[in-house]
mmCIF file of C-alpha atoms in Angstrom:
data_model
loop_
_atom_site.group_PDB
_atom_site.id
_atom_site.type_symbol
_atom_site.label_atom_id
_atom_site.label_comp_id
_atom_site.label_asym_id
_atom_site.label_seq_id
_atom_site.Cartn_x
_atom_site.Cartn_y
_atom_site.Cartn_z
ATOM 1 C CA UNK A 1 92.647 -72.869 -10.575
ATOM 2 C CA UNK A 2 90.280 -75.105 -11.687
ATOM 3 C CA UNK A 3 87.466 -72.355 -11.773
ATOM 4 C CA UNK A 4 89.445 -69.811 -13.764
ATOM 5 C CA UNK A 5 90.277 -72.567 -15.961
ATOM 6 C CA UNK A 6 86.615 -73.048 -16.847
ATOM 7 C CA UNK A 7 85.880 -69.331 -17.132
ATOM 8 C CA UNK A 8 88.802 -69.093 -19.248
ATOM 9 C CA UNK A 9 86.910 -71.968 -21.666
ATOM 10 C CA UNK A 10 84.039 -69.455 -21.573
ATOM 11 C CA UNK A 11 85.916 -66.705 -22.674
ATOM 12 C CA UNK A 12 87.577 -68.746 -25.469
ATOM 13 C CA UNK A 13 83.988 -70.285 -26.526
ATOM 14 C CA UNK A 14 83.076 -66.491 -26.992
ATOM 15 C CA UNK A 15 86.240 -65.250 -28.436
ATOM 16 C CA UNK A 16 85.803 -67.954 -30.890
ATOM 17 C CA UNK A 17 81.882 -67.200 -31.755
ATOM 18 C CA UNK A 18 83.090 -63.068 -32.536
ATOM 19 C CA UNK A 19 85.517 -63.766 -34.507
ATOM 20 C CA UNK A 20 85.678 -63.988 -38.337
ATOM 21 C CA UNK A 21 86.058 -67.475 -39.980
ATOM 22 C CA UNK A 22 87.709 -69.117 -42.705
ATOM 23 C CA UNK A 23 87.162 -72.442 -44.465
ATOM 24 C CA UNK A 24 89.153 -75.014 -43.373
ATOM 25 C CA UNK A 25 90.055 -76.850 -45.799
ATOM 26 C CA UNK A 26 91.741 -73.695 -47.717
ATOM 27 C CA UNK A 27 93.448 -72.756 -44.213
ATOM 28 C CA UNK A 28 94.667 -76.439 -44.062
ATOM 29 C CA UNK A 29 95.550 -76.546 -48.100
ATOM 30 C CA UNK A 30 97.416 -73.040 -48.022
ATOM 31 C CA UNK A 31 99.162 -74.191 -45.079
ATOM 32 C CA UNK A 32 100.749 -77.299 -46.678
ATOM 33 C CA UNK A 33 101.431 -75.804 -49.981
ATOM 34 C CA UNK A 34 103.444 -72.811 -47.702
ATOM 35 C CA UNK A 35 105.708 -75.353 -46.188
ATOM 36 C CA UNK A 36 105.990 -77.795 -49.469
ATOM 37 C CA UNK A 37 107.131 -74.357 -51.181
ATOM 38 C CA UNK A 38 109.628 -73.676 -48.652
ATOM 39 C CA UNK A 39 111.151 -77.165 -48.760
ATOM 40 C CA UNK A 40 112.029 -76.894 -52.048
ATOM 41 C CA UNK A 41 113.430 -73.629 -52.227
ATOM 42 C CA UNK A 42 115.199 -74.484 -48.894
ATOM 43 C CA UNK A 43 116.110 -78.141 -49.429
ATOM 44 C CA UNK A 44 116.507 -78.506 -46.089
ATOM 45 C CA UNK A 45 114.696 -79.731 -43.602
ATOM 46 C CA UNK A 46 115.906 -78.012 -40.584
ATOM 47 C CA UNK A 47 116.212 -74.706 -42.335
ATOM 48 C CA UNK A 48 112.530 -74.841 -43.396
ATOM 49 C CA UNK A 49 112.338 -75.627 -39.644
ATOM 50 C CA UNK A 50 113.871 -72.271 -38.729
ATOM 51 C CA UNK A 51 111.925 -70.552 -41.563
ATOM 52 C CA UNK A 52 108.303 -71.420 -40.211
ATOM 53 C CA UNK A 53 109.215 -70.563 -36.423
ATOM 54 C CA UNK A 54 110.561 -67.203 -37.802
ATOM 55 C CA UNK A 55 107.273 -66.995 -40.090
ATOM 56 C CA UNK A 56 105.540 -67.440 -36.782
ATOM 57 C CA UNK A 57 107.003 -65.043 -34.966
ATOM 58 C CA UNK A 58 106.235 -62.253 -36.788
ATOM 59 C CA UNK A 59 102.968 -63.438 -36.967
ATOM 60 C CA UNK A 60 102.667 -63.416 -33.191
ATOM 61 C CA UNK A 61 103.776 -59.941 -32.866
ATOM 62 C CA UNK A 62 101.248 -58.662 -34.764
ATOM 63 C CA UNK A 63 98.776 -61.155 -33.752
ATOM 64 C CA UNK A 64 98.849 -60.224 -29.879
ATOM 65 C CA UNK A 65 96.785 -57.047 -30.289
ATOM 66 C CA UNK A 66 94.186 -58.449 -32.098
ATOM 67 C CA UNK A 67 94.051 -61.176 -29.285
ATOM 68 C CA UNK A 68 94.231 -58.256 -26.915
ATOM 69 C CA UNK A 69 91.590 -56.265 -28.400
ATOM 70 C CA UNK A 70 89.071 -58.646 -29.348
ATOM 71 C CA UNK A 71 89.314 -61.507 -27.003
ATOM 72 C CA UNK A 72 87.495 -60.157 -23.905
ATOM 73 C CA UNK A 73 90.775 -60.965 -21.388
ATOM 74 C CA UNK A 74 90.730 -57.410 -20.202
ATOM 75 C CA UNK A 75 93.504 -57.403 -16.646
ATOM 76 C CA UNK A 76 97.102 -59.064 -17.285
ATOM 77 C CA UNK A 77 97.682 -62.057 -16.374
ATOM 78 C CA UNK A 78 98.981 -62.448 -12.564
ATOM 79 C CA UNK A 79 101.473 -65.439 -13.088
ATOM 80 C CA UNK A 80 102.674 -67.415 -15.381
ATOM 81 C CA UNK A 81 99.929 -70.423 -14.840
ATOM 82 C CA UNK A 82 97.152 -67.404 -15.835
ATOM 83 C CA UNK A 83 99.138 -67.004 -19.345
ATOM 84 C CA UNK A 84 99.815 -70.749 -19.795
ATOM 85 C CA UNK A 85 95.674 -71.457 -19.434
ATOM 86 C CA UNK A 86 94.753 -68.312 -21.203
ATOM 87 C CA UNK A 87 97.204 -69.706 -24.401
ATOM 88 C CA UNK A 88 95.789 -72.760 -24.056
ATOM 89 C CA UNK A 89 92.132 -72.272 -24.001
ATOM 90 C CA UNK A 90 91.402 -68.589 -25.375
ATOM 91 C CA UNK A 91 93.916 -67.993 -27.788
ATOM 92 C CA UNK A 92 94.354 -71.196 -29.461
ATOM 93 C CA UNK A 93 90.429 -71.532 -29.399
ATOM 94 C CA UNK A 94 89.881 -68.001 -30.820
ATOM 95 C CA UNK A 95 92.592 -68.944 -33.673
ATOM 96 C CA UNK A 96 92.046 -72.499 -34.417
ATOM 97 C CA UNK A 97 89.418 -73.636 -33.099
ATOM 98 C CA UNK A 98 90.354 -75.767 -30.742
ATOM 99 C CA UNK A 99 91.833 -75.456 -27.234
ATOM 100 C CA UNK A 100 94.659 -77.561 -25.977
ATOM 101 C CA UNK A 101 95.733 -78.742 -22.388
ATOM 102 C CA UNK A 102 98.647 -77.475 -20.029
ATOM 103 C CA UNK A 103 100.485 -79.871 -18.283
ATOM 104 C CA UNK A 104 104.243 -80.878 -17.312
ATOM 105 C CA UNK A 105 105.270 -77.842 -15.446
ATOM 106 C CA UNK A 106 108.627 -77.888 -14.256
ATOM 107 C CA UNK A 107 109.405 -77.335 -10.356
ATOM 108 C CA UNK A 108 109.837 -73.944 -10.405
ATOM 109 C CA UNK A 109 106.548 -73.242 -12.352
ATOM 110 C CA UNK A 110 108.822 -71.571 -15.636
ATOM 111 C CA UNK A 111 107.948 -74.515 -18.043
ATOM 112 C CA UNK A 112 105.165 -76.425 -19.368
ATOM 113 C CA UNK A 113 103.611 -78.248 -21.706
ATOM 114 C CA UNK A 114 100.584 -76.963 -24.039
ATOM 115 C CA UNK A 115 99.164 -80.682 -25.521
ATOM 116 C CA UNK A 116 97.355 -80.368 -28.765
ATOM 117 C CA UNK A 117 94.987 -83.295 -29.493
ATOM 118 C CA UNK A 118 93.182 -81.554 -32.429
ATOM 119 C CA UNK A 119 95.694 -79.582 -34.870
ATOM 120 C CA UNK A 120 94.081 -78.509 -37.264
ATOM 121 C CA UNK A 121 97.197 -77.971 -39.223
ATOM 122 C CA UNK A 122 98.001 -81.875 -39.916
ATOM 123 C CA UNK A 123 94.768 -82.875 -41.298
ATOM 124 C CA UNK A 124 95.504 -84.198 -44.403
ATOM 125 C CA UNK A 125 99.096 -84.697 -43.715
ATOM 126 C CA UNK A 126 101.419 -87.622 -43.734
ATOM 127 C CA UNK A 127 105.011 -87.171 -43.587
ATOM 128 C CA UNK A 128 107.374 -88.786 -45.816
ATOM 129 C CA UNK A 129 110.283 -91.216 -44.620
ATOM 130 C CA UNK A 130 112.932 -88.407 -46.293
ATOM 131 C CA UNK A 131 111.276 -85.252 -44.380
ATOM 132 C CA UNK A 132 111.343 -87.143 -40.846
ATOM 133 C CA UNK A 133 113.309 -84.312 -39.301
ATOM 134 C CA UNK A 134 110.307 -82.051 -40.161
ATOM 135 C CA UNK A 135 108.620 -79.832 -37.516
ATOM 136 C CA UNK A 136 105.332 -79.093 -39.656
ATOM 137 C CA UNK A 137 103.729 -77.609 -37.373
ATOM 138 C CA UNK A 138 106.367 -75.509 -35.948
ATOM 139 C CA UNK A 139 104.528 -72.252 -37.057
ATOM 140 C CA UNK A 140 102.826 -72.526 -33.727
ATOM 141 C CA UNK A 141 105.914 -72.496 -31.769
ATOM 142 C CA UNK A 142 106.969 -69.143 -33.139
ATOM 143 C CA UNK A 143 103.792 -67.262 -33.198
ATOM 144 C CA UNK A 144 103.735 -68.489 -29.174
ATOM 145 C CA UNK A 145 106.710 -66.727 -29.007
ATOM 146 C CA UNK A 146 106.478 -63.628 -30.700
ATOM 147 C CA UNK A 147 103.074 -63.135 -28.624
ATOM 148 C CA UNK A 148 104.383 -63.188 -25.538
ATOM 149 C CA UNK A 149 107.653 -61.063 -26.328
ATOM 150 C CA UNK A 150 105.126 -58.540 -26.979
ATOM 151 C CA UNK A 151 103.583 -58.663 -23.577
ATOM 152 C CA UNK A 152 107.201 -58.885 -21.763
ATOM 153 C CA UNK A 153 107.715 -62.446 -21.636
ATOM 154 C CA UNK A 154 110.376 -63.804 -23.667
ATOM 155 C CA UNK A 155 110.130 -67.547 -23.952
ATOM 156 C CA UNK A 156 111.608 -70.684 -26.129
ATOM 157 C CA UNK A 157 109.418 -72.917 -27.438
ATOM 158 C CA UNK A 158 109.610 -76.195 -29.352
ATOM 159 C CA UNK A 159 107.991 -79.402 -30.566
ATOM 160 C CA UNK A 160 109.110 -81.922 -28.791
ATOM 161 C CA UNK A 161 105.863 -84.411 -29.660
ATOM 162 C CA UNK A 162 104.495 -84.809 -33.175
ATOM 163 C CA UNK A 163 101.301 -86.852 -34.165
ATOM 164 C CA UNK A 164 103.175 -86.907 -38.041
ATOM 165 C CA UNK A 165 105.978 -87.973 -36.374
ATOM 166 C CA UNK A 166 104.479 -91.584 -34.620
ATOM 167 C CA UNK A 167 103.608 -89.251 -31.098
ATOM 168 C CA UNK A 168 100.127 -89.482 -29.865
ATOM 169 C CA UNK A 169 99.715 -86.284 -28.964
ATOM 170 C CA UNK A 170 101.017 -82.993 -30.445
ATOM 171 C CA UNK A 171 103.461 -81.120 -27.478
ATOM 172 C CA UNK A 172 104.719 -77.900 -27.652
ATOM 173 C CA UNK A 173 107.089 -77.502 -24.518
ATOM 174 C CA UNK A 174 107.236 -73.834 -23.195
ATOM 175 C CA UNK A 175 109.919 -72.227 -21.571
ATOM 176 C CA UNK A 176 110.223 -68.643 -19.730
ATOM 177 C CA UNK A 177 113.836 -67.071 -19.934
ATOM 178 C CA UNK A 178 112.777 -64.126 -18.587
ATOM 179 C CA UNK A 179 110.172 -61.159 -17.981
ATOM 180 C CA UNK A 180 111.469 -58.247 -19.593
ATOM 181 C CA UNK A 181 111.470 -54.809 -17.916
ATOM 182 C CA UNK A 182 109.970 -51.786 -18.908
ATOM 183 C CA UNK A 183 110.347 -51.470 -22.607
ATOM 184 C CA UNK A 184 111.942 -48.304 -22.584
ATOM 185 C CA UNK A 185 114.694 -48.964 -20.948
ATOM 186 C CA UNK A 186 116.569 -50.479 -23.750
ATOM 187 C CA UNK A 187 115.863 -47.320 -25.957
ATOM 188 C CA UNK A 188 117.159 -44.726 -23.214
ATOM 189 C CA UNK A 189 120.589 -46.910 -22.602
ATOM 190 C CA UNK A 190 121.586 -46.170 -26.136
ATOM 191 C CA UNK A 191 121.527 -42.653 -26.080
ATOM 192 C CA UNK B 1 82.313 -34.030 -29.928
ATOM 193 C CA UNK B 2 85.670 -35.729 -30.988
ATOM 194 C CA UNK B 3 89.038 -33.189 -31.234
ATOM 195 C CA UNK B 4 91.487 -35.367 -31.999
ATOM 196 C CA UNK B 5 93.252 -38.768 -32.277
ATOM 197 C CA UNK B 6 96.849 -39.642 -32.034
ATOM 198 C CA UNK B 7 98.315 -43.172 -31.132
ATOM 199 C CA UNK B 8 102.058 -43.242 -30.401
ATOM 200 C CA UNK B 9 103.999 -46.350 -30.214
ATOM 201 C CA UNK B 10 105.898 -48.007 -26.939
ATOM 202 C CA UNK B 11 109.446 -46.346 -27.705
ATOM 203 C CA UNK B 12 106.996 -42.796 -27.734
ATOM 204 C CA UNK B 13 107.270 -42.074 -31.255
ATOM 205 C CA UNK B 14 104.036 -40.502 -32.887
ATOM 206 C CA UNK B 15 102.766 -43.198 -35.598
ATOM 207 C CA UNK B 16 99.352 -41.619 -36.327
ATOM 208 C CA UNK B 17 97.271 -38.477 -35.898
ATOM 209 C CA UNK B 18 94.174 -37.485 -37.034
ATOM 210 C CA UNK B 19 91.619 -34.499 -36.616
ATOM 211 C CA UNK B 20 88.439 -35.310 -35.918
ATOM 212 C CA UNK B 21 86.814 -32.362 -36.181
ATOM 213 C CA UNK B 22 87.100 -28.926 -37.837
ATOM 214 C CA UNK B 23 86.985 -27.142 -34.339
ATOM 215 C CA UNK B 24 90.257 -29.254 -33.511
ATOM 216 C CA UNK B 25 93.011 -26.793 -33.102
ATOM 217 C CA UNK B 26 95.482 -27.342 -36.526
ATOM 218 C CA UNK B 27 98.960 -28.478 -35.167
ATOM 219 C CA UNK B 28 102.152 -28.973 -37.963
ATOM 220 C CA UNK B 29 103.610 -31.941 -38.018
ATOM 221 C CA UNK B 30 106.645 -30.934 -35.581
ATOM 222 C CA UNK B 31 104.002 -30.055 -32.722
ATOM 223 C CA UNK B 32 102.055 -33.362 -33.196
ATOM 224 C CA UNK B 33 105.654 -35.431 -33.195
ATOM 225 C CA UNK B 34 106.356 -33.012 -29.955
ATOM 226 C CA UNK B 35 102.899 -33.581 -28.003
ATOM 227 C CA UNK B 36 103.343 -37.557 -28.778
ATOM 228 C CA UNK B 37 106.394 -37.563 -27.175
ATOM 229 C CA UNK B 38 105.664 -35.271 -24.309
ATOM 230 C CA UNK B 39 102.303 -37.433 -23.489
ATOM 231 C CA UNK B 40 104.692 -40.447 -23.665
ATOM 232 C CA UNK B 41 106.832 -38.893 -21.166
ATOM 233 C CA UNK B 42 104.648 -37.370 -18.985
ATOM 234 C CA UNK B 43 102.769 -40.847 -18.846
ATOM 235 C CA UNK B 44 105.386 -42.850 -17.801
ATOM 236 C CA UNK B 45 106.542 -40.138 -15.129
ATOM 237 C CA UNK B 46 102.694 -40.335 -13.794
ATOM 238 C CA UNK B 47 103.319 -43.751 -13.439
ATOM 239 C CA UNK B 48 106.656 -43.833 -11.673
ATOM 240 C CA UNK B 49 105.445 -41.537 -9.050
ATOM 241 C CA UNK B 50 102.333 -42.930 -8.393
ATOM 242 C CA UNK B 51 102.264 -43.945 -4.570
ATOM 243 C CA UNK B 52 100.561 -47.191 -5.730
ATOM 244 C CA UNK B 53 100.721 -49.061 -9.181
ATOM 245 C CA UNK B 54 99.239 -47.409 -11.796
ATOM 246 C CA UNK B 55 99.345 -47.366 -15.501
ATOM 247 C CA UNK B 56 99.925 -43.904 -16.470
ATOM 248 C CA UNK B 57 97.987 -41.559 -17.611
ATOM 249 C CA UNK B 58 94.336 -42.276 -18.456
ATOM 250 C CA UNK B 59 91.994 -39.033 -17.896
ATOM 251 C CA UNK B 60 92.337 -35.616 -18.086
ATOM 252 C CA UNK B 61 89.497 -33.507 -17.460
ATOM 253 C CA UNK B 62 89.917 -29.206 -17.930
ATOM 254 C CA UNK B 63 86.879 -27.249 -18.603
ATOM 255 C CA UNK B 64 87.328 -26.922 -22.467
ATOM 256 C CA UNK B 65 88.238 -30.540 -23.155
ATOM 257 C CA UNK B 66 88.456 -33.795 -22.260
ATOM 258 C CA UNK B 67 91.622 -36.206 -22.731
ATOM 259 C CA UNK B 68 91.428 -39.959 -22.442
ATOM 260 C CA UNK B 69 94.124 -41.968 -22.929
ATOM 261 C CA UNK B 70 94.176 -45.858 -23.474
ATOM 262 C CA UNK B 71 97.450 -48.026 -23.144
ATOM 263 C CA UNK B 72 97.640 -51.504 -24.649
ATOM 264 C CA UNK B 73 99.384 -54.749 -22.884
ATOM 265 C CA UNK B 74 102.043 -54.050 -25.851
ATOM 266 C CA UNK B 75 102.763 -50.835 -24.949
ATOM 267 C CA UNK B 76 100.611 -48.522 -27.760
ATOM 268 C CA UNK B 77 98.987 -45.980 -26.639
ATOM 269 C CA UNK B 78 95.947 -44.721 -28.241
ATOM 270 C CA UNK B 79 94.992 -40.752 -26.852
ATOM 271 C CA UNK B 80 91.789 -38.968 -28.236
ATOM 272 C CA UNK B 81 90.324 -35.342 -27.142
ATOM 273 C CA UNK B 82 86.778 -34.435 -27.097
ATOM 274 C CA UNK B 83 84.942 -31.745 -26.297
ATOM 275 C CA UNK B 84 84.251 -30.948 -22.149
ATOM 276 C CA UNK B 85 81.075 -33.306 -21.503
ATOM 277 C CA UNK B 86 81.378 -35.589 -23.715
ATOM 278 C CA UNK B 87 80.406 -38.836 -22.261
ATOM 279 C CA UNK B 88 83.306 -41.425 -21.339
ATOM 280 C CA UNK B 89 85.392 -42.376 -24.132
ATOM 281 C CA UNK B 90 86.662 -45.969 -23.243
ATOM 282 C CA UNK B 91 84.289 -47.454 -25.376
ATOM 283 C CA UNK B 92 85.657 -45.661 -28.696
ATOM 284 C CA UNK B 93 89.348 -45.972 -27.795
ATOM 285 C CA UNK B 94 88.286 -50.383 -27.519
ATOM 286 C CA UNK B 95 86.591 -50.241 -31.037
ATOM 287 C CA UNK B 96 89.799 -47.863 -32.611
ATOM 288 C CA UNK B 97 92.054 -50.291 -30.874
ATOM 289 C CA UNK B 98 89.866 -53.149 -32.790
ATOM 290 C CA UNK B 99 90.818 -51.420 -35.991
ATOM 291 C CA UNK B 100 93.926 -50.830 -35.480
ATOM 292 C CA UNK B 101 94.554 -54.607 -35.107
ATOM 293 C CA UNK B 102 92.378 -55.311 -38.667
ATOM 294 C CA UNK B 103 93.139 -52.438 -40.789
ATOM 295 C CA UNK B 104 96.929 -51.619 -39.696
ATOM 296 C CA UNK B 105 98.309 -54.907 -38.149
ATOM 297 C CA UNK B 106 97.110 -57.129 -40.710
ATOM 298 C CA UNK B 107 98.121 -55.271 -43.836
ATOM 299 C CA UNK B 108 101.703 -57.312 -44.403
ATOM 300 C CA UNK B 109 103.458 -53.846 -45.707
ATOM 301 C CA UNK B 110 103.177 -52.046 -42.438
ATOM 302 C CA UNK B 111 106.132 -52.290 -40.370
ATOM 303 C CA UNK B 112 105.553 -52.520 -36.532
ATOM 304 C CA UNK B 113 106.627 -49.500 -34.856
ATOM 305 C CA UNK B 114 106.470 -47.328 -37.739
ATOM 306 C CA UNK B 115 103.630 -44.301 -38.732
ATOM 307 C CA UNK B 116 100.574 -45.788 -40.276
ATOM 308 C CA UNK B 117 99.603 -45.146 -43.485
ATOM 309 C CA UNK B 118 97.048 -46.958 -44.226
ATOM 310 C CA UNK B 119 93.707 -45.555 -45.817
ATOM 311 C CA UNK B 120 91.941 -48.140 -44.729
ATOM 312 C CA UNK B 121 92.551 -47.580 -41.078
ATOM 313 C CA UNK B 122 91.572 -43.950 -41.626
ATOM 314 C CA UNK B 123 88.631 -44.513 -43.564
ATOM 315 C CA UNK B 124 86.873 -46.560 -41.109
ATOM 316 C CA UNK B 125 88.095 -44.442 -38.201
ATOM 317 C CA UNK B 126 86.290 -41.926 -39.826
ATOM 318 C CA UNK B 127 83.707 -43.885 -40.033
ATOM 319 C CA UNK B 128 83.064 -44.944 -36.429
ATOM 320 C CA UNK B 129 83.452 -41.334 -35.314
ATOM 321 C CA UNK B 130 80.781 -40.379 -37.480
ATOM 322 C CA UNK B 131 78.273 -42.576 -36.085
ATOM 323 C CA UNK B 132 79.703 -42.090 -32.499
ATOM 324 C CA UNK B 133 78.783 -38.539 -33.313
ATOM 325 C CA UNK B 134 75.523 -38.743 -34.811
ATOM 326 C CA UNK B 135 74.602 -41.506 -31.620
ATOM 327 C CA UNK B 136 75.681 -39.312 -29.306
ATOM 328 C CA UNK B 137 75.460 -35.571 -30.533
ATOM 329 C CA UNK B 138 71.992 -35.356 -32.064
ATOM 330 C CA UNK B 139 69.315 -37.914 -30.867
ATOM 331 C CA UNK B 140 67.001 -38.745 -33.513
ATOM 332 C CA UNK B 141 68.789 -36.967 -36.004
ATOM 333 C CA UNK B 142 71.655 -39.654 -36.587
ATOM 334 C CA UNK B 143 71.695 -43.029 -38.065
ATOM 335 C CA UNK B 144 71.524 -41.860 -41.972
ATOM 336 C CA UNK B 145 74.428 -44.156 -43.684
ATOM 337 C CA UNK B 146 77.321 -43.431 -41.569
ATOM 338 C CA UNK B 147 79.016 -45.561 -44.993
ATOM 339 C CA UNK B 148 80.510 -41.941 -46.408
ATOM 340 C CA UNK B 149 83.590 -41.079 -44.285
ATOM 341 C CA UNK B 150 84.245 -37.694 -43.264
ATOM 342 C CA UNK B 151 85.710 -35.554 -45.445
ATOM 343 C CA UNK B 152 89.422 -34.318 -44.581
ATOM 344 C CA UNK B 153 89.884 -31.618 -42.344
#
């Protein structure tokens, strides 16, 4: 475990060397003014919630391949521990820049934890007393799960820490509901 | 020598295809939707009857061409034809597969699951065949611009 972990920090070093980057500051900036836009033409909290875990799932979908393609994890993952390091530590560093830790799995090894010390999201951000009930960050969660829906794993994911919201750490909690069979069974039941 | 390209998506539906060369046999569009399909099937019976786990289709060798065929962890399937001796193909169906990802996943008006139409993707596919060709097909000869895409065939 702990030697695939650290080959897995290799990969993600690499990953994150190939691929194209952006300045921060505009990624950080475009960010923020995406969800201040949203609150106001939502003017509410928990639907702007809903709106930036559905904006990340669609990016996740399409995001997957490129992950796929460019990151250098060439076999599937075995088990669910594989996919939970390989989020944690080549895909977050290959998209962000930083890699975050897996921890709290549940007994029967179908939950855990991915802690984010270093979002790069919340930067300049404080949250006012009026948007408490914000999830800013909750873009993550949905691009999580639209990923792995891709690659037959459909999950639920949430925040249940928040540095903007007094936690120390940022903690996005993780939770498999099932693998999915072949894909082409649901098409062929239809007809 | 490239033939052809086609990619069809997980359900088996035919989302691109592309001749690569003029010596490429000319198919209509109902026999390119047909042999995406058929492939589609014919990989996932190869699969099922496999006596050990195996992921479908992935070479097909006769003595006029070559088929390779390379299946994502989402399900897309990327299939290209060459010429008989051309060198393994693996390598070209990773770097299509890398713009496929750029030039068709990241443009915002392409729906998932639906044919590509996107010049981009099929100007630098054009692109990277040409100087796959020129690397491969005539040592010494290639490596003049490669910018110019192929014209359409």
């Amino acid at each position: 475990m702990a030697t695939s972990s650290k080959s897995h920090q290799r990969t993600g070093e690499q990953a994150w060397g190939k691929i194209s980057k952006v300045n921060a500051e505009l990624f950080t900036l475009t960010y923020g003014a995406m969800v201040m836009q949203l609150i106001q033409d939502f003017e509410d909290v928990g639907a702007v919630n809903k709106q930036l875990e559905s904006m990340g799932y669609n990016i996740g979908v399409r995001l997957i391949d490129e992950f796929l393609a460019k990151a250098g994890v060439s076999t599937p993952c075995t088990d669910l521990k594989e996919t939970a390091d390989v989020v944690a530590k080549v895909a977050f560093k290959m998209f962000l820049g930083v890699t975050a830790d897996v921890s709290s799995w549940n007994g029967d090894g179908t939950a855990f934890s991915l802690l984010l010390y270093d979002n790069p999201l919340i930067e300049f951000v404080e949250l006012p007393p009026q948007y408490s009930g914000l999830l800013y960050s909750n873009l993550l969660c949905g691009v999580i799960r639209g990923a792995l829906e891709m690659v037959q794993m459909k999950v639920s994911c949430r925040c249940v820490r928040d540095v903007l919201r007094g936690d120390d750490v940022n903690e996005i909690r993780v939770e498999l509901k099932e693998m999915m069979e072949d894909v082409m069974d649901e098409d062929y039941k239809e007809g | 020598m490239f033939l052809q390209l086609f990619v069809v998506n997980k359900s088996g539906g035919l989302i691109y295809n592309q001749n690569l060369s003029s010596a490429a046999p000319r198919l209509n569009s109902n026999d390119w939707l047909r042999l995406g399909s058929t492939f589609h099937s014919l990989h996932a019976i190869a699969a099922q009857v496999a006596p050990v786990p195996s992921s479908g289709i992935e070479k097909l060798e006769t003595d006029t061409f070559k088929l390779q065929s390379f299946q994502t962890l989402t399900g897309v399937k990327f299939v290209i034809t060459a010429e008989a001796g051309t060198p393994d193909l693996g390598g070209v169906l990773q770097e299509i597969y890398e713009l496929y990802t750029d030039y068709v996943l990241k443009n915002p008006f392409y729906e998932l699951e639906m044919p590509i139409r996107c010049e981009l993707f099929t100007l630098y596919l054009e692109e990277l065949i040409e100087r796959h060709s020129n690397a491969g097909g005539a040592p010494g000869g290639g490596g003049g611009g490669g910018k110019k895409p192929a014209g359409q065939y």
